[in-house]
Amino acid sequence: MPILDCLIIGGGPAGLTAALYLARFKRRVVVIDGGWSRAEWITLSHNIPGFPEGISGPTYHDRLRHQAQLYGCTPEKGYVHTLRWRDESGFLAEMEDRAILAQTVILATGVVENKPPVPHLADAVKCGLIRTCPICDGYESRDKRIAVLGNGPHAAAEALFLRTYSSKLTLLLVGDVALPYPTHEALIQNGIEILQIGSEAIEMQEHGVAAFCAADGQSHSFDVVYTAFGTTAQTDLAASLGARMDDAGRLFVSAHQETSVTGLYAAGDLVRGLNQISVANGEAAIAATAVHNALPRVPAA
């Protein structure tokens, strides 16, 4: 069985950026792509450097994929269900139809959104009524009627973050949630309304979103709603190898993006830090370069 220089697991922005770098380093690299990336949720982003008119997530994803292919690295669809240390030759990754040996591995499997109680969620995200990233597009929501939908302090933190962009902010807490006193006071002091709603209170409208509050018996309308139920890091493979992670399941990495497992690197949202495409790209570049420098040199003929 041939041994790769590096196996990249994950075909989103981080995985494809790492693939681009390693292919240009003339390394033997394979990308296994599970088939979906959070980038696909982005209708139009204006905070990815180099695209002043904005770019959609799917278009950006396609460009990254095409760029990696220009250097001979075409992502392969599939899932790695087992990853283990084999011997000094490296890692053994097992898929449904084959196994792969690699001296190093870069994990770029990302996170998944914890699903909010929103009807027709995909359509609502596509038309911009429901959003998931206030850092990405809070600027586009300035001066609008904004609601943050969640079930705890994380949602409160997002509401406070968005206060920069609008004075018309409401925190929609799903269920019987009691916020810590300092958090509650910070919301009040910043003029953010707090409403308790049921799990089926959200309704999509033609030009906005409505939320019914049983406490006051009224339906409240908003121009845009940010969901803040958190994410779940896809770190099962890393956990099986004993990689160190925080309480939220995010991986700790070194300055070179190496996990606590020698030869296992990680980049993107599954790493502790900021969930941003530009950050994922940077981490992937660091990880790929570290992998290249750690492997034996192969001089040109």
PDB file of C-alpha atoms in Angstrom:
ATOM      1  CA  MET A   1       0.000   0.000   0.000  1.00  0.00           C
ATOM      2  CA  PRO A   2       1.540   3.357  -1.014  1.00  0.00           C
ATOM      3  CA  ILE A   3       2.096   5.865   1.779  1.00  0.00           C
ATOM      4  CA  LEU A   4       0.958   9.466   1.356  1.00  0.00           C
ATOM      5  CA  ASP A   5       2.909  12.391   2.689  1.00  0.00           C
ATOM      6  CA  CYS A   6      -0.330  13.784   4.085  1.00  0.00           C
ATOM      7  CA  LEU A   7      -3.982  12.859   4.288  1.00  0.00           C
ATOM      8  CA  ILE A   8      -6.376  15.792   4.650  1.00  0.00           C
ATOM      9  CA  ILE A   9      -9.764  14.917   6.131  1.00  0.00           C
ATOM     10  CA  GLY A  10     -12.301  17.606   5.297  1.00  0.00           C
ATOM     11  CA  GLY A  11     -12.971  19.457   2.044  1.00  0.00           C
ATOM     12  CA  GLY A  12     -14.023  22.901   3.276  1.00  0.00           C
ATOM     13  CA  PRO A  13     -11.926  26.084   3.114  1.00  0.00           C
ATOM     14  CA  ALA A  14      -9.327  24.806   5.598  1.00  0.00           C
ATOM     15  CA  GLY A  15      -8.897  21.423   3.928  1.00  0.00           C
ATOM     16  CA  LEU A  16      -8.713  22.855   0.415  1.00  0.00           C
ATOM     17  CA  THR A  17      -6.228  25.553   1.420  1.00  0.00           C
ATOM     18  CA  ALA A  18      -3.987  22.934   3.028  1.00  0.00           C
ATOM     19  CA  ALA A  19      -4.288  20.829  -0.125  1.00  0.00           C
ATOM     20  CA  LEU A  20      -3.279  23.769  -2.314  1.00  0.00           C
ATOM     21  CA  TYR A  21      -0.163  24.430  -0.259  1.00  0.00           C
ATOM     22  CA  LEU A  22       0.917  20.794  -0.071  1.00  0.00           C
ATOM     23  CA  ALA A  23       0.308  20.205  -3.768  1.00  0.00           C
ATOM     24  CA  ARG A  24       2.496  23.213  -4.547  1.00  0.00           C
ATOM     25  CA  PHE A  25       5.121  21.760  -2.181  1.00  0.00           C
ATOM     26  CA  LYS A  26       5.029  18.715  -4.503  1.00  0.00           C
ATOM     27  CA  ARG A  27       3.805  16.450  -1.735  1.00  0.00           C
ATOM     28  CA  ARG A  28       1.696  13.320  -2.181  1.00  0.00           C
ATOM     29  CA  VAL A  29      -1.598  14.440  -0.704  1.00  0.00           C
ATOM     30  CA  VAL A  30      -5.209  13.250  -0.781  1.00  0.00           C
ATOM     31  CA  VAL A  31      -8.286  15.169   0.418  1.00  0.00           C
ATOM     32  CA  ILE A  32     -11.293  13.200   1.650  1.00  0.00           C
ATOM     33  CA  ASP A  33     -14.370  15.395   1.416  1.00  0.00           C
ATOM     34  CA  GLY A  34     -17.473  14.494   3.403  1.00  0.00           C
ATOM     35  CA  GLY A  35     -19.549  16.469   0.904  1.00  0.00           C
ATOM     36  CA  TRP A  36     -20.799  19.480   2.871  1.00  0.00           C
ATOM     37  CA  SER A  37     -19.202  22.596   4.322  1.00  0.00           C
ATOM     38  CA  ARG A  38     -20.600  25.366   6.506  1.00  0.00           C
ATOM     39  CA  ALA A  39     -19.375  27.714   3.779  1.00  0.00           C
ATOM     40  CA  GLU A  40     -22.368  26.533   1.739  1.00  0.00           C
ATOM     41  CA  TRP A  41     -24.635  28.466   4.147  1.00  0.00           C
ATOM     42  CA  ILE A  42     -23.124  31.822   3.218  1.00  0.00           C
ATOM     43  CA  THR A  43     -25.420  33.688   0.840  1.00  0.00           C
ATOM     44  CA  LEU A  44     -23.065  36.632   0.390  1.00  0.00           C
ATOM     45  CA  SER A  45     -20.024  37.587   2.458  1.00  0.00           C
ATOM     46  CA  HIS A  46     -18.261  40.944   2.372  1.00  0.00           C
ATOM     47  CA  ASN A  47     -15.598  40.172   4.961  1.00  0.00           C
ATOM     48  CA  ILE A  48     -13.504  37.664   2.991  1.00  0.00           C
ATOM     49  CA  PRO A  49     -10.448  39.703   1.940  1.00  0.00           C
ATOM     50  CA  GLY A  50     -10.066  40.281  -1.782  1.00  0.00           C
ATOM     51  CA  PHE A  51     -13.772  40.264  -2.687  1.00  0.00           C
ATOM     52  CA  PRO A  52     -14.972  43.867  -2.193  1.00  0.00           C
ATOM     53  CA  GLU A  53     -18.281  43.189  -3.937  1.00  0.00           C
ATOM     54  CA  GLY A  54     -18.860  40.125  -1.792  1.00  0.00           C
ATOM     55  CA  ILE A  55     -18.844  36.441  -2.650  1.00  0.00           C
ATOM     56  CA  SER A  56     -21.201  33.589  -1.836  1.00  0.00           C
ATOM     57  CA  GLY A  57     -20.007  30.612   0.153  1.00  0.00           C
ATOM     58  CA  PRO A  58     -20.684  28.087  -2.628  1.00  0.00           C
ATOM     59  CA  THR A  59     -18.823  30.211  -5.190  1.00  0.00           C
ATOM     60  CA  TYR A  60     -15.833  30.678  -2.888  1.00  0.00           C
ATOM     61  CA  HIS A  61     -15.823  26.950  -2.128  1.00  0.00           C
ATOM     62  CA  ASP A  62     -15.869  26.106  -5.841  1.00  0.00           C
ATOM     63  CA  ARG A  63     -12.945  28.451  -6.501  1.00  0.00           C
ATOM     64  CA  LEU A  64     -10.852  26.859  -3.781  1.00  0.00           C
ATOM     65  CA  ARG A  65     -11.643  23.397  -5.127  1.00  0.00           C
ATOM     66  CA  HIS A  66     -10.711  24.442  -8.670  1.00  0.00           C
ATOM     67  CA  GLN A  67      -7.463  26.025  -7.486  1.00  0.00           C
ATOM     68  CA  ALA A  68      -6.384  22.818  -5.726  1.00  0.00           C
ATOM     69  CA  GLN A  69      -7.261  20.815  -8.834  1.00  0.00           C
ATOM     70  CA  LEU A  70      -4.952  22.990 -10.934  1.00  0.00           C
ATOM     71  CA  TYR A  71      -2.052  21.415  -9.023  1.00  0.00           C
ATOM     72  CA  GLY A  72      -3.294  17.847  -9.333  1.00  0.00           C
ATOM     73  CA  CYS A  73      -5.242  17.535  -6.090  1.00  0.00           C
ATOM     74  CA  THR A  74      -8.879  16.611  -6.663  1.00  0.00           C
ATOM     75  CA  PRO A  75     -10.918  16.054  -3.480  1.00  0.00           C
ATOM     76  CA  GLU A  76     -12.446  12.594  -3.177  1.00  0.00           C
ATOM     77  CA  LYS A  77     -15.922  12.102  -1.770  1.00  0.00           C
ATOM     78  CA  GLY A  78     -16.188   9.832   1.220  1.00  0.00           C
ATOM     79  CA  TYR A  79     -15.933   9.419   4.989  1.00  0.00           C
ATOM     80  CA  VAL A  80     -13.075   8.282   7.174  1.00  0.00           C
ATOM     81  CA  HIS A  81     -14.723   6.273   9.924  1.00  0.00           C
ATOM     82  CA  THR A  82     -11.545   5.129  11.702  1.00  0.00           C
ATOM     83  CA  LEU A  83      -8.168   6.783  12.140  1.00  0.00           C
ATOM     84  CA  ARG A  84      -5.359   5.166  14.114  1.00  0.00           C
ATOM     85  CA  TRP A  85      -1.626   5.259  14.559  1.00  0.00           C
ATOM     86  CA  ARG A  86      -0.199   2.251  12.704  1.00  0.00           C
ATOM     87  CA  ASP A  87       3.542   2.314  13.355  1.00  0.00           C
ATOM     88  CA  GLU A  88       6.506   4.557  12.566  1.00  0.00           C
ATOM     89  CA  SER A  89       5.202   4.802   8.990  1.00  0.00           C
ATOM     90  CA  GLY A  90       2.294   6.915  10.177  1.00  0.00           C
ATOM     91  CA  PHE A  91      -1.488   6.726  10.288  1.00  0.00           C
ATOM     92  CA  LEU A  92      -4.016   4.270   8.910  1.00  0.00           C
ATOM     93  CA  ALA A  93      -7.350   5.758   7.824  1.00  0.00           C
ATOM     94  CA  GLU A  94     -10.173   3.349   7.084  1.00  0.00           C
ATOM     95  CA  MET A  95     -13.107   4.109   4.800  1.00  0.00           C
ATOM     96  CA  GLU A  96     -15.987   1.965   3.618  1.00  0.00           C
ATOM     97  CA  ASP A  97     -14.221   0.845   0.451  1.00  0.00           C
ATOM     98  CA  ARG A  98     -10.513   1.207   1.194  1.00  0.00           C
ATOM     99  CA  ALA A  99      -7.758   2.116   3.604  1.00  0.00           C
ATOM    100  CA  ILE A 100      -5.187   4.910   3.320  1.00  0.00           C
ATOM    101  CA  LEU A 101      -1.720   5.127   4.814  1.00  0.00           C
ATOM    102  CA  ALA A 102      -0.249   8.575   5.459  1.00  0.00           C
ATOM    103  CA  GLN A 103       2.809   9.852   7.287  1.00  0.00           C
ATOM    104  CA  THR A 104       0.821  12.852   8.561  1.00  0.00           C
ATOM    105  CA  VAL A 105      -2.824  13.880   8.813  1.00  0.00           C
ATOM    106  CA  ILE A 106      -4.484  17.292   8.760  1.00  0.00           C
ATOM    107  CA  LEU A 107      -7.960  17.321  10.264  1.00  0.00           C
ATOM    108  CA  ALA A 108     -10.253  19.964   8.777  1.00  0.00           C
ATOM    109  CA  THR A 109     -13.613  18.435   9.639  1.00  0.00           C
ATOM    110  CA  GLY A 110     -15.092  21.629  11.099  1.00  0.00           C
ATOM    111  CA  VAL A 111     -18.204  21.952  13.216  1.00  0.00           C
ATOM    112  CA  VAL A 112     -21.935  21.542  12.686  1.00  0.00           C
ATOM    113  CA  GLU A 113     -24.545  24.052  13.783  1.00  0.00           C
ATOM    114  CA  ASN A 114     -26.820  22.971  16.602  1.00  0.00           C
ATOM    115  CA  LYS A 115     -30.161  23.131  14.842  1.00  0.00           C
ATOM    116  CA  PRO A 116     -32.449  26.001  15.890  1.00  0.00           C
ATOM    117  CA  PRO A 117     -36.249  25.620  16.133  1.00  0.00           C
ATOM    118  CA  VAL A 118     -36.904  27.430  12.858  1.00  0.00           C
ATOM    119  CA  PRO A 119     -39.310  26.198  10.160  1.00  0.00           C
ATOM    120  CA  HIS A 120     -37.958  25.911   6.603  1.00  0.00           C
ATOM    121  CA  LEU A 121     -34.491  26.670   7.933  1.00  0.00           C
ATOM    122  CA  ALA A 122     -32.553  26.201   4.670  1.00  0.00           C
ATOM    123  CA  ASP A 123     -34.857  28.558   2.754  1.00  0.00           C
ATOM    124  CA  ALA A 124     -34.751  31.133   5.553  1.00  0.00           C
ATOM    125  CA  VAL A 125     -30.936  31.109   5.533  1.00  0.00           C
ATOM    126  CA  LYS A 126     -30.827  31.300   1.748  1.00  0.00           C
ATOM    127  CA  CYS A 127     -32.947  34.457   1.639  1.00  0.00           C
ATOM    128  CA  GLY A 128     -31.048  36.079   4.520  1.00  0.00           C
ATOM    129  CA  LEU A 129     -33.847  36.156   7.118  1.00  0.00           C
ATOM    130  CA  ILE A 130     -31.962  33.728   9.349  1.00  0.00           C
ATOM    131  CA  ARG A 131     -28.242  34.276   9.878  1.00  0.00           C
ATOM    132  CA  THR A 132     -25.641  32.423  11.896  1.00  0.00           C
ATOM    133  CA  CYS A 133     -22.554  34.651  12.038  1.00  0.00           C
ATOM    134  CA  PRO A 134     -22.715  38.193  13.440  1.00  0.00           C
ATOM    135  CA  ILE A 135     -18.989  38.674  12.803  1.00  0.00           C
ATOM    136  CA  CYS A 136     -19.508  37.828   9.123  1.00  0.00           C
ATOM    137  CA  ASP A 137     -22.481  40.027   8.331  1.00  0.00           C
ATOM    138  CA  GLY A 138     -23.415  42.137  11.342  1.00  0.00           C
ATOM    139  CA  TYR A 139     -22.456  45.191   9.300  1.00  0.00           C
ATOM    140  CA  GLU A 140     -25.160  44.348   6.739  1.00  0.00           C
ATOM    141  CA  SER A 141     -27.726  44.262   9.580  1.00  0.00           C
ATOM    142  CA  ARG A 142     -26.996  47.760  10.855  1.00  0.00           C
ATOM    143  CA  ASP A 143     -30.017  49.759  12.018  1.00  0.00           C
ATOM    144  CA  LYS A 144     -32.365  46.833  11.365  1.00  0.00           C
ATOM    145  CA  ARG A 145     -34.734  45.185  13.812  1.00  0.00           C
ATOM    146  CA  ILE A 146     -32.508  42.329  14.968  1.00  0.00           C
ATOM    147  CA  ALA A 147     -33.378  39.342  17.119  1.00  0.00           C
ATOM    148  CA  VAL A 148     -30.953  36.801  18.534  1.00  0.00           C
ATOM    149  CA  LEU A 149     -32.526  33.382  19.061  1.00  0.00           C
ATOM    150  CA  GLY A 150     -30.937  31.056  21.600  1.00  0.00           C
ATOM    151  CA  ASN A 151     -31.142  29.322  24.924  1.00  0.00           C
ATOM    152  CA  GLY A 152     -28.428  30.712  27.166  1.00  0.00           C
ATOM    153  CA  PRO A 153     -25.479  33.038  27.800  1.00  0.00           C
ATOM    154  CA  HIS A 154     -23.993  32.404  24.344  1.00  0.00           C
ATOM    155  CA  ALA A 155     -27.053  34.013  22.769  1.00  0.00           C
ATOM    156  CA  ALA A 156     -26.832  36.932  25.195  1.00  0.00           C
ATOM    157  CA  ALA A 157     -23.191  37.487  24.222  1.00  0.00           C
ATOM    158  CA  GLU A 158     -24.155  37.602  20.536  1.00  0.00           C
ATOM    159  CA  ALA A 159     -26.900  40.129  21.267  1.00  0.00           C
ATOM    160  CA  LEU A 160     -24.403  42.366  23.064  1.00  0.00           C
ATOM    161  CA  PHE A 161     -21.959  41.988  20.173  1.00  0.00           C
ATOM    162  CA  LEU A 162     -24.641  43.080  17.682  1.00  0.00           C
ATOM    163  CA  ARG A 163     -25.459  46.171  19.752  1.00  0.00           C
ATOM    164  CA  THR A 164     -22.653  47.840  17.768  1.00  0.00           C
ATOM    165  CA  TYR A 165     -24.843  47.679  14.674  1.00  0.00           C
ATOM    166  CA  SER A 166     -28.358  48.464  15.859  1.00  0.00           C
ATOM    167  CA  SER A 167     -30.298  49.917  18.776  1.00  0.00           C
ATOM    168  CA  LYS A 168     -33.323  47.732  17.912  1.00  0.00           C
ATOM    169  CA  LEU A 169     -32.243  44.455  19.464  1.00  0.00           C
ATOM    170  CA  THR A 170     -34.209  41.659  21.110  1.00  0.00           C
ATOM    171  CA  LEU A 171     -32.974  38.471  22.726  1.00  0.00           C
ATOM    172  CA  LEU A 172     -35.387  35.580  22.151  1.00  0.00           C
ATOM    173  CA  LEU A 173     -34.803  32.908  24.786  1.00  0.00           C
ATOM    174  CA  VAL A 174     -36.306  29.530  23.944  1.00  0.00           C
ATOM    175  CA  GLY A 175     -37.729  27.742  26.959  1.00  0.00           C
ATOM    176  CA  ASP A 176     -37.444  28.525  30.641  1.00  0.00           C
ATOM    177  CA  VAL A 177     -33.940  30.017  30.704  1.00  0.00           C
ATOM    178  CA  ALA A 178     -32.493  31.994  33.595  1.00  0.00           C
ATOM    179  CA  LEU A 179     -29.528  34.158  32.639  1.00  0.00           C
ATOM    180  CA  PRO A 180     -26.789  34.975  35.167  1.00  0.00           C
ATOM    181  CA  TYR A 181     -27.520  38.282  36.904  1.00  0.00           C
ATOM    182  CA  PRO A 182     -24.523  40.184  35.418  1.00  0.00           C
ATOM    183  CA  THR A 183     -25.496  39.064  31.909  1.00  0.00           C
ATOM    184  CA  HIS A 184     -29.127  40.071  32.423  1.00  0.00           C
ATOM    185  CA  GLU A 185     -28.069  43.487  33.731  1.00  0.00           C
ATOM    186  CA  ALA A 186     -25.703  44.042  30.779  1.00  0.00           C
ATOM    187  CA  LEU A 187     -28.554  43.375  28.358  1.00  0.00           C
ATOM    188  CA  ILE A 188     -30.872  45.787  30.148  1.00  0.00           C
ATOM    189  CA  GLN A 189     -28.228  48.502  30.352  1.00  0.00           C
ATOM    190  CA  ASN A 190     -27.674  48.204  26.613  1.00  0.00           C
ATOM    191  CA  GLY A 191     -31.377  48.527  25.853  1.00  0.00           C
ATOM    192  CA  ILE A 192     -31.776  44.943  24.625  1.00  0.00           C
ATOM    193  CA  GLU A 193     -35.263  43.542  25.139  1.00  0.00           C
ATOM    194  CA  ILE A 194     -35.535  40.004  26.526  1.00  0.00           C
ATOM    195  CA  LEU A 195     -38.438  37.765  25.528  1.00  0.00           C
ATOM    196  CA  GLN A 196     -39.143  34.175  26.542  1.00  0.00           C
ATOM    197  CA  ILE A 197     -40.677  32.176  23.699  1.00  0.00           C
ATOM    198  CA  GLY A 198     -41.732  28.601  23.024  1.00  0.00           C
ATOM    199  CA  SER A 199     -39.932  26.160  20.779  1.00  0.00           C
ATOM    200  CA  GLU A 200     -42.505  26.625  17.994  1.00  0.00           C
ATOM    201  CA  ALA A 201     -42.877  30.395  18.218  1.00  0.00           C
ATOM    202  CA  ILE A 202     -40.883  31.390  15.126  1.00  0.00           C
ATOM    203  CA  GLU A 203     -42.721  32.082  11.882  1.00  0.00           C
ATOM    204  CA  MET A 204     -41.265  33.110   8.522  1.00  0.00           C
ATOM    205  CA  GLN A 205     -42.977  36.040   6.806  1.00  0.00           C
ATOM    206  CA  GLU A 206     -42.546  37.536   3.351  1.00  0.00           C
ATOM    207  CA  HIS A 207     -40.191  40.314   4.452  1.00  0.00           C
ATOM    208  CA  GLY A 208     -39.137  39.291   7.928  1.00  0.00           C
ATOM    209  CA  VAL A 209     -39.493  36.954  10.868  1.00  0.00           C
ATOM    210  CA  ALA A 210     -42.168  36.908  13.563  1.00  0.00           C
ATOM    211  CA  ALA A 211     -41.908  35.494  17.073  1.00  0.00           C
ATOM    212  CA  PHE A 212     -44.927  34.932  19.310  1.00  0.00           C
ATOM    213  CA  CYS A 213     -44.390  35.623  23.005  1.00  0.00           C
ATOM    214  CA  ALA A 214     -46.917  33.895  25.260  1.00  0.00           C
ATOM    215  CA  ALA A 215     -46.059  36.178  28.191  1.00  0.00           C
ATOM    216  CA  ASP A 216     -47.414  39.309  26.503  1.00  0.00           C
ATOM    217  CA  GLY A 217     -49.651  37.554  23.966  1.00  0.00           C
ATOM    218  CA  GLN A 218     -48.091  39.466  21.085  1.00  0.00           C
ATOM    219  CA  SER A 219     -46.311  38.655  17.861  1.00  0.00           C
ATOM    220  CA  HIS A 220     -43.031  40.559  17.473  1.00  0.00           C
ATOM    221  CA  SER A 221     -41.588  41.239  14.031  1.00  0.00           C
ATOM    222  CA  PHE A 222     -37.927  41.422  13.022  1.00  0.00           C
ATOM    223  CA  ASP A 223     -35.973  42.100   9.866  1.00  0.00           C
ATOM    224  CA  VAL A 224     -33.373  39.452  10.613  1.00  0.00           C
ATOM    225  CA  VAL A 225     -32.791  36.758  13.237  1.00  0.00           C
ATOM    226  CA  TYR A 226     -29.408  35.412  14.308  1.00  0.00           C
ATOM    227  CA  THR A 227     -29.442  31.897  15.705  1.00  0.00           C
ATOM    228  CA  ALA A 228     -27.120  31.250  18.637  1.00  0.00           C
ATOM    229  CA  PHE A 229     -27.433  27.650  19.744  1.00  0.00           C
ATOM    230  CA  GLY A 230     -23.756  26.946  19.390  1.00  0.00           C
ATOM    231  CA  THR A 231     -21.942  24.321  17.361  1.00  0.00           C
ATOM    232  CA  THR A 232     -20.635  20.793  17.803  1.00  0.00           C
ATOM    233  CA  ALA A 233     -17.037  20.161  16.794  1.00  0.00           C
ATOM    234  CA  GLN A 234     -16.472  17.090  14.624  1.00  0.00           C
ATOM    235  CA  THR A 235     -13.505  15.795  16.559  1.00  0.00           C
ATOM    236  CA  ASP A 236     -14.356  12.093  16.917  1.00  0.00           C
ATOM    237  CA  LEU A 237     -11.307  10.998  14.918  1.00  0.00           C
ATOM    238  CA  ALA A 238      -8.996  13.176  16.995  1.00  0.00           C
ATOM    239  CA  ALA A 239     -10.596  11.946  20.219  1.00  0.00           C
ATOM    240  CA  SER A 240     -10.016   8.326  19.199  1.00  0.00           C
ATOM    241  CA  LEU A 241      -6.294   9.105  19.072  1.00  0.00           C
ATOM    242  CA  GLY A 242      -6.335  10.847  22.450  1.00  0.00           C
ATOM    243  CA  ALA A 243      -5.834  14.391  21.156  1.00  0.00           C
ATOM    244  CA  ARG A 244      -6.211  17.079  23.807  1.00  0.00           C
ATOM    245  CA  MET A 245      -9.273  19.319  23.556  1.00  0.00           C
ATOM    246  CA  ASP A 246     -11.200  21.858  25.615  1.00  0.00           C
ATOM    247  CA  ASP A 247     -14.565  21.440  27.339  1.00  0.00           C
ATOM    248  CA  ALA A 248     -16.363  22.427  24.137  1.00  0.00           C
ATOM    249  CA  GLY A 249     -14.622  19.691  22.167  1.00  0.00           C
ATOM    250  CA  ARG A 250     -12.295  22.048  20.275  1.00  0.00           C
ATOM    251  CA  LEU A 251      -8.751  20.890  19.670  1.00  0.00           C
ATOM    252  CA  PHE A 252      -5.721  22.448  21.297  1.00  0.00           C
ATOM    253  CA  VAL A 253      -2.910  22.944  18.791  1.00  0.00           C
ATOM    254  CA  SER A 254       0.643  24.270  18.827  1.00  0.00           C
ATOM    255  CA  ALA A 255       1.860  27.369  17.001  1.00  0.00           C
ATOM    256  CA  HIS A 256       2.347  25.028  14.022  1.00  0.00           C
ATOM    257  CA  GLN A 257      -1.229  23.676  14.244  1.00  0.00           C
ATOM    258  CA  GLU A 258      -0.066  20.289  15.529  1.00  0.00           C
ATOM    259  CA  THR A 259      -2.337  18.590  18.057  1.00  0.00           C
ATOM    260  CA  SER A 260      -1.062  16.804  21.143  1.00  0.00           C
ATOM    261  CA  VAL A 261      -0.682  13.722  18.899  1.00  0.00           C
ATOM    262  CA  THR A 262       2.594  13.830  16.955  1.00  0.00           C
ATOM    263  CA  GLY A 263       1.970  14.064  13.216  1.00  0.00           C
ATOM    264  CA  LEU A 264      -1.713  14.962  13.608  1.00  0.00           C
ATOM    265  CA  TYR A 265      -2.499  18.557  12.654  1.00  0.00           C
ATOM    266  CA  ALA A 266      -5.763  20.492  12.621  1.00  0.00           C
ATOM    267  CA  ALA A 267      -7.089  23.664  11.021  1.00  0.00           C
ATOM    268  CA  GLY A 268     -10.380  25.508  10.821  1.00  0.00           C
ATOM    269  CA  ASP A 269     -13.426  25.593  13.056  1.00  0.00           C
ATOM    270  CA  LEU A 270     -12.629  22.411  15.004  1.00  0.00           C
ATOM    271  CA  VAL A 271      -9.638  24.241  16.523  1.00  0.00           C
ATOM    272  CA  ARG A 272     -10.037  26.560  19.517  1.00  0.00           C
ATOM    273  CA  GLY A 273     -10.418  30.091  18.216  1.00  0.00           C
ATOM    274  CA  LEU A 274     -12.431  32.212  15.833  1.00  0.00           C
ATOM    275  CA  ASN A 275     -14.776  30.535  13.332  1.00  0.00           C
ATOM    276  CA  GLN A 276     -13.898  32.537  10.241  1.00  0.00           C
ATOM    277  CA  ILE A 277     -12.884  31.518   6.723  1.00  0.00           C
ATOM    278  CA  SER A 278      -9.866  33.818   6.774  1.00  0.00           C
ATOM    279  CA  VAL A 279      -8.724  32.212  10.034  1.00  0.00           C
ATOM    280  CA  ALA A 280      -9.241  28.715   8.602  1.00  0.00           C
ATOM    281  CA  ASN A 281      -7.180  29.650   5.559  1.00  0.00           C
ATOM    282  CA  GLY A 282      -4.341  30.951   7.712  1.00  0.00           C
ATOM    283  CA  GLU A 283      -4.349  27.935  10.005  1.00  0.00           C
ATOM    284  CA  ALA A 284      -4.358  25.604   6.994  1.00  0.00           C
ATOM    285  CA  ALA A 285      -1.374  27.396   5.466  1.00  0.00           C
ATOM    286  CA  ILE A 286       0.522  27.058   8.759  1.00  0.00           C
ATOM    287  CA  ALA A 287      -0.389  23.381   9.135  1.00  0.00           C
ATOM    288  CA  ALA A 288       0.550  22.504   5.543  1.00  0.00           C
ATOM    289  CA  THR A 289       3.892  24.283   5.782  1.00  0.00           C
ATOM    290  CA  ALA A 290       4.644  22.595   9.116  1.00  0.00           C
ATOM    291  CA  VAL A 291       3.839  19.198   7.587  1.00  0.00           C
ATOM    292  CA  HIS A 292       6.128  19.915   4.629  1.00  0.00           C
ATOM    293  CA  ASN A 293       8.984  20.976   6.894  1.00  0.00           C
ATOM    294  CA  ALA A 294       8.558  17.958   9.172  1.00  0.00           C
ATOM    295  CA  LEU A 295       8.763  15.425   6.344  1.00  0.00           C
ATOM    296  CA  PRO A 296      11.983  14.326   4.637  1.00  0.00           C
ATOM    297  CA  ARG A 297      13.015  16.535   1.746  1.00  0.00           C
ATOM    298  CA  VAL A 298      12.622  15.211  -1.778  1.00  0.00           C
ATOM    299  CA  PRO A 299      15.125  17.109  -3.977  1.00  0.00           C
ATOM    300  CA  ALA A 300      14.126  17.826  -7.571  1.00  0.00           C
ATOM    301  CA  ALA A 301      15.765  15.532 -10.110  1.00  0.00           C
TER     302      ALA A 301
END
